[in-house]
Amino acid sequence: MSLTASDLQALLAAFDASAWDEMRLSLAGEQVQLSKTGRPPAGSEIAGAGGRSAAAEPGDLPAPPLAGVDAARLPPPVEEGAVGAPAEVASVAAVEAAERRSEALLENTTGTHRVTAPSVGLFWRAPDPSAPPFVEIGQRVEPDDPVCIVEVMKLFNHVQAGVTGTVRSVEIENGAMVEHGQALFVIEKEA
């Protein structure tokens, strides 16, 4: 297995979005070493040839410019908070928790429940093209009633209503691509 150009782009994007200063990856004899400090990662072969060694201790002097490495190609170090510094990114768990709190607040204030997509995929209102939709607008549903399917790579996730109530709207066209957390239906909850 070797790294493709898109693999490298994904690694660079993940590294840019992270709070890491350095990253080293070894895969099937290939190595990728990234640094935001302007120096090669500590312990790397390049650092060992004239830069900082793996045994470097905090407080050691920074590594001198590397012989044979085009220093102009390395980005300059960026201080935290400076323009161009990597931004702080909330964790996925924190974002999902905030979304759940927001959704609960919306449900409590409006008396409605939004059925959302459990994953990215194709939205199907019926179990097959010749079958009637699982639910129609105005239809009463129970929490365990299936309301649609979200298909991901031939895996069919049956999505349930989640509450007792009446379907008030269908938010997506049949066969459309949906994103994780995207509203599919609005159900007016019964008291």
PDB file of N, CA and C in Angstrom, residues 130-188:
ATOM      1  N   SER A 130     -41.085   0.551  -6.054  1.00  0.00           N
ATOM      2  CA  SER A 130     -42.497   0.311  -6.369  1.00  0.00           C
ATOM      3  C   SER A 130     -43.398   0.348  -5.131  1.00  0.00           C
ATOM      4  N   ALA A 131     -42.795   0.465  -3.965  1.00  0.00           N
ATOM      5  CA  ALA A 131     -43.585   0.452  -2.722  1.00  0.00           C
ATOM      6  C   ALA A 131     -44.034   1.869  -2.351  1.00  0.00           C
ATOM      7  N   PRO A 132     -45.116   1.967  -1.589  1.00  0.00           N
ATOM      8  CA  PRO A 132     -45.533   3.292  -1.118  1.00  0.00           C
ATOM      9  C   PRO A 132     -44.557   3.797  -0.063  1.00  0.00           C
ATOM     10  N   PRO A 133     -44.518   5.131   0.168  1.00  0.00           N
ATOM     11  CA  PRO A 133     -43.624   5.685   1.196  1.00  0.00           C
ATOM     12  C   PRO A 133     -43.947   5.116   2.576  1.00  0.00           C
ATOM     13  N   PHE A 134     -42.929   5.080   3.422  1.00  0.00           N
ATOM     14  CA  PHE A 134     -43.144   4.624   4.796  1.00  0.00           C
ATOM     15  C   PHE A 134     -44.200   5.488   5.484  1.00  0.00           C
ATOM     16  N   VAL A 135     -44.099   6.814   5.296  1.00  0.00           N
ATOM     17  CA  VAL A 135     -45.054   7.739   5.934  1.00  0.00           C
ATOM     18  C   VAL A 135     -45.417   8.853   4.960  1.00  0.00           C
ATOM     19  N   GLU A 136     -46.598   9.445   5.211  1.00  0.00           N
ATOM     20  CA  GLU A 136     -47.064  10.600   4.432  1.00  0.00           C
ATOM     21  C   GLU A 136     -47.288  11.761   5.387  1.00  0.00           C
ATOM     22  N   ILE A 137     -47.331  12.971   4.861  1.00  0.00           N
ATOM     23  CA  ILE A 137     -47.636  14.148   5.670  1.00  0.00           C
ATOM     24  C   ILE A 137     -49.037  13.981   6.252  1.00  0.00           C
ATOM     25  N   GLY A 138     -49.166  14.254   7.543  1.00  0.00           N
ATOM     26  CA  GLY A 138     -50.443  14.115   8.228  1.00  0.00           C
ATOM     27  C   GLY A 138     -50.637  12.765   8.894  1.00  0.00           C
ATOM     28  N   GLN A 139     -49.738  11.830   8.625  1.00  0.00           N
ATOM     29  CA  GLN A 139     -49.863  10.487   9.189  1.00  0.00           C
ATOM     30  C   GLN A 139     -49.349  10.471  10.632  1.00  0.00           C
ATOM     31  N   ARG A 140     -50.065   9.758  11.509  1.00  0.00           N
ATOM     32  CA  ARG A 140     -49.638   9.594  12.900  1.00  0.00           C
ATOM     33  C   ARG A 140     -48.586   8.492  12.951  1.00  0.00           C
ATOM     34  N   VAL A 141     -47.521   8.715  13.763  1.00  0.00           N
ATOM     35  CA  VAL A 141     -46.441   7.731  13.884  1.00  0.00           C
ATOM     36  C   VAL A 141     -46.148   7.469  15.358  1.00  0.00           C
ATOM     37  N   GLU A 142     -45.592   6.298  15.596  1.00  0.00           N
ATOM     38  CA  GLU A 142     -45.102   5.891  16.919  1.00  0.00           C
ATOM     39  C   GLU A 142     -43.568   5.955  16.882  1.00  0.00           C
ATOM     40  N   PRO A 143     -42.924   5.978  18.058  1.00  0.00           N
ATOM     41  CA  PRO A 143     -41.463   6.132  18.076  1.00  0.00           C
ATOM     42  C   PRO A 143     -40.694   5.095  17.248  1.00  0.00           C
ATOM     43  N   ASP A 144     -41.168   3.841  17.234  1.00  0.00           N
ATOM     44  CA  ASP A 144     -40.435   2.792  16.523  1.00  0.00           C
ATOM     45  C   ASP A 144     -40.831   2.647  15.053  1.00  0.00           C
ATOM     46  N   ASP A 145     -41.754   3.438  14.574  1.00  0.00           N
ATOM     47  CA  ASP A 145     -42.171   3.340  13.170  1.00  0.00           C
ATOM     48  C   ASP A 145     -41.049   3.800  12.241  1.00  0.00           C
ATOM     49  N   PRO A 146     -40.723   2.996  11.211  1.00  0.00           N
ATOM     50  CA  PRO A 146     -39.731   3.463  10.232  1.00  0.00           C
ATOM     51  C   PRO A 146     -40.333   4.580   9.375  1.00  0.00           C
ATOM     52  N   VAL A 147     -39.534   5.604   9.112  1.00  0.00           N
ATOM     53  CA  VAL A 147     -40.026   6.718   8.298  1.00  0.00           C
ATOM     54  C   VAL A 147     -39.265   6.836   6.978  1.00  0.00           C
ATOM     55  N   CYS A 148     -38.064   6.251   6.923  1.00  0.00           N
ATOM     56  CA  CYS A 148     -37.287   6.310   5.681  1.00  0.00           C
ATOM     57  C   CYS A 148     -36.071   5.398   5.802  1.00  0.00           C
ATOM     58  N   ILE A 149     -35.308   5.375   4.725  1.00  0.00           N
ATOM     59  CA  ILE A 149     -34.035   4.641   4.688  1.00  0.00           C
ATOM     60  C   ILE A 149     -32.959   5.628   4.262  1.00  0.00           C
ATOM     61  N   VAL A 150     -31.791   5.548   4.926  1.00  0.00           N
ATOM     62  CA  VAL A 150     -30.610   6.271   4.466  1.00  0.00           C
ATOM     63  C   VAL A 150     -29.610   5.199   4.038  1.00  0.00           C
ATOM     64  N   GLU A 151     -29.301   5.191   2.745  1.00  0.00           N
ATOM     65  CA  GLU A 151     -28.428   4.170   2.165  1.00  0.00           C
ATOM     66  C   GLU A 151     -26.999   4.685   2.082  1.00  0.00           C
ATOM     67  N   VAL A 152     -26.089   3.888   2.616  1.00  0.00           N
ATOM     68  CA  VAL A 152     -24.660   4.197   2.537  1.00  0.00           C
ATOM     69  C   VAL A 152     -23.954   2.966   1.989  1.00  0.00           C
ATOM     70  N   MET A 153     -23.443   3.052   0.801  1.00  0.00           N
ATOM     71  CA  MET A 153     -22.675   1.968   0.183  1.00  0.00           C
ATOM     72  C   MET A 153     -23.400   0.622   0.295  1.00  0.00           C
ATOM     73  N   LYS A 154     -24.645   0.628  -0.121  1.00  0.00           N
ATOM     74  CA  LYS A 154     -25.511  -0.569  -0.144  1.00  0.00           C
ATOM     75  C   LYS A 154     -25.897  -1.058   1.251  1.00  0.00           C
ATOM     76  N   LEU A 155     -25.623  -0.275   2.274  1.00  0.00           N
ATOM     77  CA  LEU A 155     -26.130  -0.575   3.618  1.00  0.00           C
ATOM     78  C   LEU A 155     -27.351   0.309   3.830  1.00  0.00           C
ATOM     79  N   PHE A 156     -28.446  -0.303   4.236  1.00  0.00           N
ATOM     80  CA  PHE A 156     -29.709   0.408   4.349  1.00  0.00           C
ATOM     81  C   PHE A 156     -30.045   0.624   5.825  1.00  0.00           C
ATOM     82  N   ASN A 157     -29.954   1.854   6.282  1.00  0.00           N
ATOM     83  CA  ASN A 157     -30.274   2.208   7.661  1.00  0.00           C
ATOM     84  C   ASN A 157     -31.728   2.651   7.730  1.00  0.00           C
ATOM     85  N   HIS A 158     -32.541   1.871   8.410  1.00  0.00           N
ATOM     86  CA  HIS A 158     -33.940   2.247   8.593  1.00  0.00           C
ATOM     87  C   HIS A 158     -34.003   3.288   9.702  1.00  0.00           C
ATOM     88  N   VAL A 159     -34.551   4.439   9.399  1.00  0.00           N
ATOM     89  CA  VAL A 159     -34.635   5.539  10.351  1.00  0.00           C
ATOM     90  C   VAL A 159     -36.034   5.526  10.953  1.00  0.00           C
ATOM     91  N   GLN A 160     -36.093   5.622  12.283  1.00  0.00           N
ATOM     92  CA  GLN A 160     -37.369   5.578  12.987  1.00  0.00           C
ATOM     93  C   GLN A 160     -37.819   6.980  13.368  1.00  0.00           C
ATOM     94  N   ALA A 161     -39.133   7.109  13.626  1.00  0.00           N
ATOM     95  CA  ALA A 161     -39.713   8.408  13.950  1.00  0.00           C
ATOM     96  C   ALA A 161     -39.118   8.981  15.230  1.00  0.00           C
ATOM     97  N   GLY A 162     -38.928   8.148  16.246  1.00  0.00           N
ATOM     98  CA  GLY A 162     -38.315   8.606  17.490  1.00  0.00           C
ATOM     99  C   GLY A 162     -39.289   9.193  18.503  1.00  0.00           C
ATOM    100  N   VAL A 163     -40.477   9.596  18.058  1.00  0.00           N
ATOM    101  CA  VAL A 163     -41.485  10.165  18.962  1.00  0.00           C
ATOM    102  C   VAL A 163     -42.867   9.749  18.461  1.00  0.00           C
ATOM    103  N   THR A 164     -43.847   9.908  19.334  1.00  0.00           N
ATOM    104  CA  THR A 164     -45.237   9.742  18.926  1.00  0.00           C
ATOM    105  C   THR A 164     -45.736  11.107  18.467  1.00  0.00           C
ATOM    106  N   GLY A 165     -46.350  11.129  17.286  1.00  0.00           N
ATOM    107  CA  GLY A 165     -46.837  12.410  16.781  1.00  0.00           C
ATOM    108  C   GLY A 165     -47.340  12.302  15.355  1.00  0.00           C
ATOM    109  N   THR A 166     -47.448  13.458  14.716  1.00  0.00           N
ATOM    110  CA  THR A 166     -47.966  13.542  13.359  1.00  0.00           C
ATOM    111  C   THR A 166     -46.899  14.151  12.448  1.00  0.00           C
ATOM    112  N   VAL A 167     -46.672  13.494  11.301  1.00  0.00           N
ATOM    113  CA  VAL A 167     -45.685  13.995  10.344  1.00  0.00           C
ATOM    114  C   VAL A 167     -46.200  15.303   9.756  1.00  0.00           C
ATOM    115  N   ARG A 168     -45.426  16.381   9.926  1.00  0.00           N
ATOM    116  CA  ARG A 168     -45.831  17.694   9.421  1.00  0.00           C
ATOM    117  C   ARG A 168     -45.122  18.079   8.135  1.00  0.00           C
ATOM    118  N   SER A 169     -43.914  17.576   7.926  1.00  0.00           N
ATOM    119  CA  SER A 169     -43.240  17.899   6.650  1.00  0.00           C
ATOM    120  C   SER A 169     -42.160  16.874   6.339  1.00  0.00           C
ATOM    121  N   VAL A 170     -41.894  16.749   5.056  1.00  0.00           N
ATOM    122  CA  VAL A 170     -40.782  15.952   4.554  1.00  0.00           C
ATOM    123  C   VAL A 170     -39.798  16.967   3.986  1.00  0.00           C
ATOM    124  N   GLU A 171     -38.589  16.989   4.524  1.00  0.00           N
ATOM    125  CA  GLU A 171     -37.639  18.052   4.214  1.00  0.00           C
ATOM    126  C   GLU A 171     -36.730  17.758   3.022  1.00  0.00           C
ATOM    127  N   ILE A 172     -36.735  16.516   2.526  1.00  0.00           N
ATOM    128  CA  ILE A 172     -35.780  16.097   1.495  1.00  0.00           C
ATOM    129  C   ILE A 172     -36.525  15.400   0.358  1.00  0.00           C
ATOM    130  N   GLU A 173     -36.034  15.601  -0.864  1.00  0.00           N
ATOM    131  CA  GLU A 173     -36.585  14.896  -2.023  1.00  0.00           C
ATOM    132  C   GLU A 173     -36.140  13.437  -1.992  1.00  0.00           C
ATOM    133  N   ASN A 174     -37.024  12.547  -2.398  1.00  0.00           N
ATOM    134  CA  ASN A 174     -36.681  11.135  -2.475  1.00  0.00           C
ATOM    135  C   ASN A 174     -35.483  10.925  -3.397  1.00  0.00           C
ATOM    136  N   GLY A 175     -34.495  10.157  -2.925  1.00  0.00           N
ATOM    137  CA  GLY A 175     -33.305   9.863  -3.719  1.00  0.00           C
ATOM    138  C   GLY A 175     -32.194  10.878  -3.596  1.00  0.00           C
ATOM    139  N   ALA A 176     -32.409  11.932  -2.793  1.00  0.00           N
ATOM    140  CA  ALA A 176     -31.384  12.974  -2.651  1.00  0.00           C
ATOM    141  C   ALA A 176     -30.295  12.530  -1.676  1.00  0.00           C
ATOM    142  N   MET A 177     -29.105  13.100  -1.853  1.00  0.00           N
ATOM    143  CA  MET A 177     -27.991  12.863  -0.932  1.00  0.00           C
ATOM    144  C   MET A 177     -28.222  13.698   0.320  1.00  0.00           C
ATOM    145  N   VAL A 178     -28.013  13.102   1.485  1.00  0.00           N
ATOM    146  CA  VAL A 178     -28.169  13.824   2.746  1.00  0.00           C
ATOM    147  C   VAL A 178     -26.862  13.780   3.528  1.00  0.00           C
ATOM    148  N   GLU A 179     -26.713  14.758   4.401  1.00  0.00           N
ATOM    149  CA  GLU A 179     -25.543  14.837   5.280  1.00  0.00           C
ATOM    150  C   GLU A 179     -25.915  14.327   6.666  1.00  0.00           C
ATOM    151  N   HIS A 180     -24.926  13.922   7.428  1.00  0.00           N
ATOM    152  CA  HIS A 180     -25.150  13.508   8.810  1.00  0.00           C
ATOM    153  C   HIS A 180     -25.817  14.651   9.581  1.00  0.00           C
ATOM    154  N   GLY A 181     -26.918  14.356  10.260  1.00  0.00           N
ATOM    155  CA  GLY A 181     -27.603  15.353  11.077  1.00  0.00           C
ATOM    156  C   GLY A 181     -28.575  16.234  10.320  1.00  0.00           C
ATOM    157  N   GLN A 182     -28.692  16.064   9.017  1.00  0.00           N
ATOM    158  CA  GLN A 182     -29.606  16.881   8.214  1.00  0.00           C
ATOM    159  C   GLN A 182     -31.055  16.483   8.527  1.00  0.00           C
ATOM    160  N   ALA A 183     -31.933  17.475   8.656  1.00  0.00           N
ATOM    161  CA  ALA A 183     -33.338  17.205   8.952  1.00  0.00           C
ATOM    162  C   ALA A 183     -33.999  16.503   7.772  1.00  0.00           C
ATOM    163  N   LEU A 184     -34.730  15.406   8.084  1.00  0.00           N
ATOM    164  CA  LEU A 184     -35.433  14.642   7.061  1.00  0.00           C
ATOM    165  C   LEU A 184     -36.944  14.851   7.150  1.00  0.00           C
ATOM    166  N   PHE A 185     -37.456  14.857   8.383  1.00  0.00           N
ATOM    167  CA  PHE A 185     -38.884  15.036   8.632  1.00  0.00           C
ATOM    168  C   PHE A 185     -39.056  15.953   9.841  1.00  0.00           C
ATOM    169  N   VAL A 186     -40.210  16.623   9.903  1.00  0.00           N
ATOM    170  CA  VAL A 186     -40.617  17.334  11.113  1.00  0.00           C
ATOM    171  C   VAL A 186     -41.900  16.669  11.582  1.00  0.00           C
ATOM    172  N   ILE A 187     -41.883  16.248  12.844  1.00  0.00           N
ATOM    173  CA  ILE A 187     -43.037  15.571  13.441  1.00  0.00           C
ATOM    174  C   ILE A 187     -43.537  16.415  14.596  1.00  0.00           C
ATOM    175  N   GLU A 188     -44.853  16.715  14.579  1.00  0.00           N
ATOM    176  CA  GLU A 188     -45.467  17.431  15.693  1.00  0.00           C
ATOM    177  C   GLU A 188     -45.716  16.428  16.806  1.00  0.00           C
TER     178      GLU A 188
END
